[in-house]
């Protein structure tokens, strides 16, 4: 089994702008990606732990659950994000352990990753991803990365 690295927790939110400001302005987390007009943002805490926000509707679209209601208990509210070096090897290894995936591995050049989704026995959403080469990212994502690289 490939070693999974817990990368961060992602909150899947409906009111992205309000949540963005809350974690930045009230909780004091430092923004490392995104702003309140985006669909995704990431933060780092004083101790180095990472948190991200993602519009729930965008995650639902990636999972193919957009047709389900927004009510609590139907759409996911959070996801555990694991990073691996080799997504295909990890998926193969997990399938050998009878893990059932809710998506096939897919390239998401707009996110810069290859990704697959599964659920734990209690139904919590888990994402496992591996980075795509920067050259395979969308032009927009490459420009965003450059913008944040130059802010540091």
PDB file of C-alpha atoms in Angstrom:
ATOM      1  CA  UNK A   1       0.000   0.000   0.000  1.00  0.00           C
ATOM      2  CA  UNK A   2       1.331   3.418  -0.905  1.00  0.00           C
ATOM      3  CA  UNK A   3       1.720   5.705   2.074  1.00  0.00           C
ATOM      4  CA  UNK A   4      -1.115   8.225   2.282  1.00  0.00           C
ATOM      5  CA  UNK A   5      -0.235  11.680   3.607  1.00  0.00           C
ATOM      6  CA  UNK A   6      -3.109  13.545   5.245  1.00  0.00           C
ATOM      7  CA  UNK A   7      -2.775  16.799   3.358  1.00  0.00           C
ATOM      8  CA  UNK A   8      -5.636  18.864   4.763  1.00  0.00           C
ATOM      9  CA  UNK A   9      -9.301  18.987   5.678  1.00  0.00           C
ATOM     10  CA  UNK A  10     -11.620  20.621   3.141  1.00  0.00           C
ATOM     11  CA  UNK A  11     -14.842  22.235   4.284  1.00  0.00           C
ATOM     12  CA  UNK A  12     -17.550  22.172   1.615  1.00  0.00           C
ATOM     13  CA  UNK A  13     -19.454  25.391   2.099  1.00  0.00           C
ATOM     14  CA  UNK A  14     -22.535  27.067   0.650  1.00  0.00           C
ATOM     15  CA  UNK A  15     -21.718  30.704   1.569  1.00  0.00           C
ATOM     16  CA  UNK A  16     -18.147  30.783   0.321  1.00  0.00           C
ATOM     17  CA  UNK A  17     -17.594  34.547   0.748  1.00  0.00           C
ATOM     18  CA  UNK A  18     -18.752  34.591   4.378  1.00  0.00           C
ATOM     19  CA  UNK A  19     -16.738  31.473   5.241  1.00  0.00           C
ATOM     20  CA  UNK A  20     -13.656  32.860   3.483  1.00  0.00           C
ATOM     21  CA  UNK A  21     -13.795  36.045   5.571  1.00  0.00           C
ATOM     22  CA  UNK A  22     -14.561  34.107   8.780  1.00  0.00           C
ATOM     23  CA  UNK A  23     -11.480  31.890   8.579  1.00  0.00           C
ATOM     24  CA  UNK A  24      -9.267  34.784   7.466  1.00  0.00           C
ATOM     25  CA  UNK A  25     -10.572  37.664   9.593  1.00  0.00           C
ATOM     26  CA  UNK A  26     -12.094  36.008  12.658  1.00  0.00           C
ATOM     27  CA  UNK A  27     -10.011  32.847  13.029  1.00  0.00           C
ATOM     28  CA  UNK A  28      -6.831  34.569  11.828  1.00  0.00           C
ATOM     29  CA  UNK A  29      -5.688  31.903   9.370  1.00  0.00           C
ATOM     30  CA  UNK A  30      -3.249  33.016   6.685  1.00  0.00           C
ATOM     31  CA  UNK A  31      -4.581  32.683   3.127  1.00  0.00           C
ATOM     32  CA  UNK A  32      -2.247  30.676   0.897  1.00  0.00           C
ATOM     33  CA  UNK A  33      -4.560  30.451  -2.135  1.00  0.00           C
ATOM     34  CA  UNK A  34      -7.732  32.128  -3.326  1.00  0.00           C
ATOM     35  CA  UNK A  35      -9.863  35.058  -2.327  1.00  0.00           C
ATOM     36  CA  UNK A  36     -13.502  35.592  -1.459  1.00  0.00           C
ATOM     37  CA  UNK A  37     -14.569  35.711  -5.138  1.00  0.00           C
ATOM     38  CA  UNK A  38     -13.192  32.219  -5.854  1.00  0.00           C
ATOM     39  CA  UNK A  39     -14.677  28.758  -5.408  1.00  0.00           C
ATOM     40  CA  UNK A  40     -11.594  27.439  -3.579  1.00  0.00           C
ATOM     41  CA  UNK A  41      -9.260  28.812  -0.933  1.00  0.00           C
ATOM     42  CA  UNK A  42      -6.608  27.380   1.334  1.00  0.00           C
ATOM     43  CA  UNK A  43      -5.238  28.553   4.649  1.00  0.00           C
ATOM     44  CA  UNK A  44      -2.453  27.668   7.022  1.00  0.00           C
ATOM     45  CA  UNK A  45      -2.654  27.950  10.804  1.00  0.00           C
ATOM     46  CA  UNK A  46       0.024  29.118  13.224  1.00  0.00           C
ATOM     47  CA  UNK A  47       1.056  25.496  13.835  1.00  0.00           C
ATOM     48  CA  UNK A  48       1.268  24.714  10.123  1.00  0.00           C
ATOM     49  CA  UNK A  49      -1.976  22.742   9.770  1.00  0.00           C
ATOM     50  CA  UNK A  50      -3.867  23.359   6.528  1.00  0.00           C
ATOM     51  CA  UNK A  51      -7.553  23.964   5.916  1.00  0.00           C
ATOM     52  CA  UNK A  52      -9.305  24.583   2.629  1.00  0.00           C
ATOM     53  CA  UNK A  53     -12.743  25.814   1.615  1.00  0.00           C
ATOM     54  CA  UNK A  54     -14.530  24.709  -1.524  1.00  0.00           C
ATOM     55  CA  UNK A  55     -17.947  25.651  -2.826  1.00  0.00           C
ATOM     56  CA  UNK A  56     -20.152  22.679  -2.066  1.00  0.00           C
ATOM     57  CA  UNK A  57     -21.840  22.920  -5.469  1.00  0.00           C
ATOM     58  CA  UNK A  58     -18.499  22.578  -7.296  1.00  0.00           C
ATOM     59  CA  UNK A  59     -17.556  19.480  -5.274  1.00  0.00           C
ATOM     60  CA  UNK A  60     -21.017  18.010  -5.905  1.00  0.00           C
ATOM     61  CA  UNK A  61     -20.551  18.552  -9.635  1.00  0.00           C
ATOM     62  CA  UNK A  62     -17.181  16.724  -9.529  1.00  0.00           C
ATOM     63  CA  UNK A  63     -18.851  13.805  -7.720  1.00  0.00           C
ATOM     64  CA  UNK A  64     -21.906  13.765  -9.987  1.00  0.00           C
ATOM     65  CA  UNK A  65     -24.300  14.538  -7.100  1.00  0.00           C
ATOM     66  CA  UNK A  66     -25.414  18.008  -8.239  1.00  0.00           C
ATOM     67  CA  UNK A  67     -28.967  16.761  -8.750  1.00  0.00           C
ATOM     68  CA  UNK A  68     -29.325  15.969  -5.029  1.00  0.00           C
ATOM     69  CA  UNK A  69     -30.738  18.576  -2.621  1.00  0.00           C
ATOM     70  CA  UNK A  70     -28.452  20.821  -0.563  1.00  0.00           C
ATOM     71  CA  UNK A  71     -30.026  19.663   2.706  1.00  0.00           C
ATOM     72  CA  UNK A  72     -27.828  18.457   5.541  1.00  0.00           C
ATOM     73  CA  UNK A  73     -27.131  14.771   5.250  1.00  0.00           C
ATOM     74  CA  UNK A  74     -27.472  14.688   1.476  1.00  0.00           C
ATOM     75  CA  UNK A  75     -24.584  16.807   0.187  1.00  0.00           C
ATOM     76  CA  UNK A  76     -21.141  16.426   1.723  1.00  0.00           C
ATOM     77  CA  UNK A  77     -20.023  19.070   4.220  1.00  0.00           C
ATOM     78  CA  UNK A  78     -16.344  18.114   4.454  1.00  0.00           C
ATOM     79  CA  UNK A  79     -13.708  15.935   2.859  1.00  0.00           C
ATOM     80  CA  UNK A  80     -10.448  14.445   4.073  1.00  0.00           C
ATOM     81  CA  UNK A  81      -7.750  15.035   1.477  1.00  0.00           C
ATOM     82  CA  UNK A  82      -4.892  12.554   1.137  1.00  0.00           C
ATOM     83  CA  UNK A  83      -1.911  13.123  -1.160  1.00  0.00           C
ATOM     84  CA  UNK A  84       0.069  10.315  -2.800  1.00  0.00           C
ATOM     85  CA  UNK A  85       2.908  10.182  -5.272  1.00  0.00           C
ATOM     86  CA  UNK A  86       1.300   7.573  -7.541  1.00  0.00           C
ATOM     87  CA  UNK A  87      -2.500   7.602  -7.689  1.00  0.00           C
ATOM     88  CA  UNK A  88      -2.864   4.540  -9.938  1.00  0.00           C
ATOM     89  CA  UNK A  89      -0.723   2.310  -7.700  1.00  0.00           C
ATOM     90  CA  UNK A  90      -2.646   3.485  -4.634  1.00  0.00           C
ATOM     91  CA  UNK A  91      -6.021   2.824  -6.271  1.00  0.00           C
ATOM     92  CA  UNK A  92      -4.886  -0.656  -7.330  1.00  0.00           C
ATOM     93  CA  UNK A  93      -3.683  -1.422  -3.811  1.00  0.00           C
ATOM     94  CA  UNK A  94      -6.909  -0.183  -2.220  1.00  0.00           C
ATOM     95  CA  UNK A  95      -9.044  -2.172  -4.685  1.00  0.00           C
ATOM     96  CA  UNK A  96      -7.121  -5.274  -3.595  1.00  0.00           C
ATOM     97  CA  UNK A  97      -8.381  -4.434  -0.071  1.00  0.00           C
ATOM     98  CA  UNK A  98     -11.974  -4.309  -1.404  1.00  0.00           C
ATOM     99  CA  UNK A  99     -12.303  -0.516  -1.316  1.00  0.00           C
ATOM    100  CA  UNK A 100     -15.186   0.658  -3.492  1.00  0.00           C
ATOM    101  CA  UNK A 101     -14.540   4.004  -5.187  1.00  0.00           C
ATOM    102  CA  UNK A 102     -17.328   6.428  -6.030  1.00  0.00           C
ATOM    103  CA  UNK A 103     -15.406   7.784  -9.024  1.00  0.00           C
ATOM    104  CA  UNK A 104     -12.703   6.472 -11.285  1.00  0.00           C
ATOM    105  CA  UNK A 105      -9.349   8.290 -11.210  1.00  0.00           C
ATOM    106  CA  UNK A 106      -9.712  11.459 -13.225  1.00  0.00           C
ATOM    107  CA  UNK A 107      -7.499  14.265 -14.381  1.00  0.00           C
ATOM    108  CA  UNK A 108      -8.541  17.684 -13.113  1.00  0.00           C
ATOM    109  CA  UNK A 109      -6.221  20.091 -14.942  1.00  0.00           C
ATOM    110  CA  UNK A 110      -8.271  22.999 -13.584  1.00  0.00           C
ATOM    111  CA  UNK A 111      -7.188  21.856 -10.087  1.00  0.00           C
ATOM    112  CA  UNK A 112      -3.685  20.625 -11.017  1.00  0.00           C
ATOM    113  CA  UNK A 113      -4.275  17.075  -9.747  1.00  0.00           C
ATOM    114  CA  UNK A 114      -5.370  13.547 -10.633  1.00  0.00           C
ATOM    115  CA  UNK A 115      -8.058  12.530  -8.179  1.00  0.00           C
ATOM    116  CA  UNK A 116     -10.294   9.695  -7.018  1.00  0.00           C
ATOM    117  CA  UNK A 117     -13.056   9.643  -4.377  1.00  0.00           C
ATOM    118  CA  UNK A 118     -14.241   7.066  -1.871  1.00  0.00           C
ATOM    119  CA  UNK A 119     -16.101   6.977   1.437  1.00  0.00           C
ATOM    120  CA  UNK A 120     -15.163   5.582   4.821  1.00  0.00           C
ATOM    121  CA  UNK A 121     -17.549   3.127   6.549  1.00  0.00           C
ATOM    122  CA  UNK A 122     -19.437   6.052   8.113  1.00  0.00           C
ATOM    123  CA  UNK A 123     -19.947   7.763   4.736  1.00  0.00           C
ATOM    124  CA  UNK A 124     -17.330  10.530   5.082  1.00  0.00           C
ATOM    125  CA  UNK A 125     -15.935  11.737   1.773  1.00  0.00           C
ATOM    126  CA  UNK A 126     -12.259  11.001   1.102  1.00  0.00           C
ATOM    127  CA  UNK A 127     -10.234  12.386  -1.781  1.00  0.00           C
ATOM    128  CA  UNK A 128      -6.912  10.869  -2.784  1.00  0.00           C
ATOM    129  CA  UNK A 129      -4.886  12.908  -5.232  1.00  0.00           C
ATOM    130  CA  UNK A 130      -1.519  13.190  -6.877  1.00  0.00           C
ATOM    131  CA  UNK A 131      -0.093  16.257  -8.560  1.00  0.00           C
ATOM    132  CA  UNK A 132      -0.194  16.686 -12.309  1.00  0.00           C
ATOM    133  CA  UNK A 133       2.812  18.231 -14.055  1.00  0.00           C
ATOM    134  CA  UNK A 134       2.369  22.006 -14.066  1.00  0.00           C
ATOM    135  CA  UNK A 135       2.508  22.007 -17.873  1.00  0.00           C
ATOM    136  CA  UNK A 136      -0.676  19.880 -17.905  1.00  0.00           C
ATOM    137  CA  UNK A 137      -2.604  22.380 -15.753  1.00  0.00           C
ATOM    138  CA  UNK A 138      -5.037  24.783 -17.357  1.00  0.00           C
ATOM    139  CA  UNK A 139      -3.533  28.097 -18.392  1.00  0.00           C
ATOM    140  CA  UNK A 140      -5.754  29.832 -15.813  1.00  0.00           C
ATOM    141  CA  UNK A 141      -4.443  27.669 -12.967  1.00  0.00           C
ATOM    142  CA  UNK A 142      -0.841  28.206 -14.059  1.00  0.00           C
ATOM    143  CA  UNK A 143      -1.476  31.980 -13.981  1.00  0.00           C
ATOM    144  CA  UNK A 144      -3.080  31.712 -10.515  1.00  0.00           C
ATOM    145  CA  UNK A 145      -0.092  29.757  -9.199  1.00  0.00           C
ATOM    146  CA  UNK A 146       2.272  32.397 -10.530  1.00  0.00           C
ATOM    147  CA  UNK A 147       0.184  35.138  -8.880  1.00  0.00           C
ATOM    148  CA  UNK A 148       0.456  33.457  -5.457  1.00  0.00           C
ATOM    149  CA  UNK A 149       4.118  32.572  -5.942  1.00  0.00           C
ATOM    150  CA  UNK A 150       4.987  36.224  -6.499  1.00  0.00           C
ATOM    151  CA  UNK A 151       2.970  37.340  -3.416  1.00  0.00           C
ATOM    152  CA  UNK A 152       5.321  35.515  -1.034  1.00  0.00           C
TER     153      UNK A 152
END
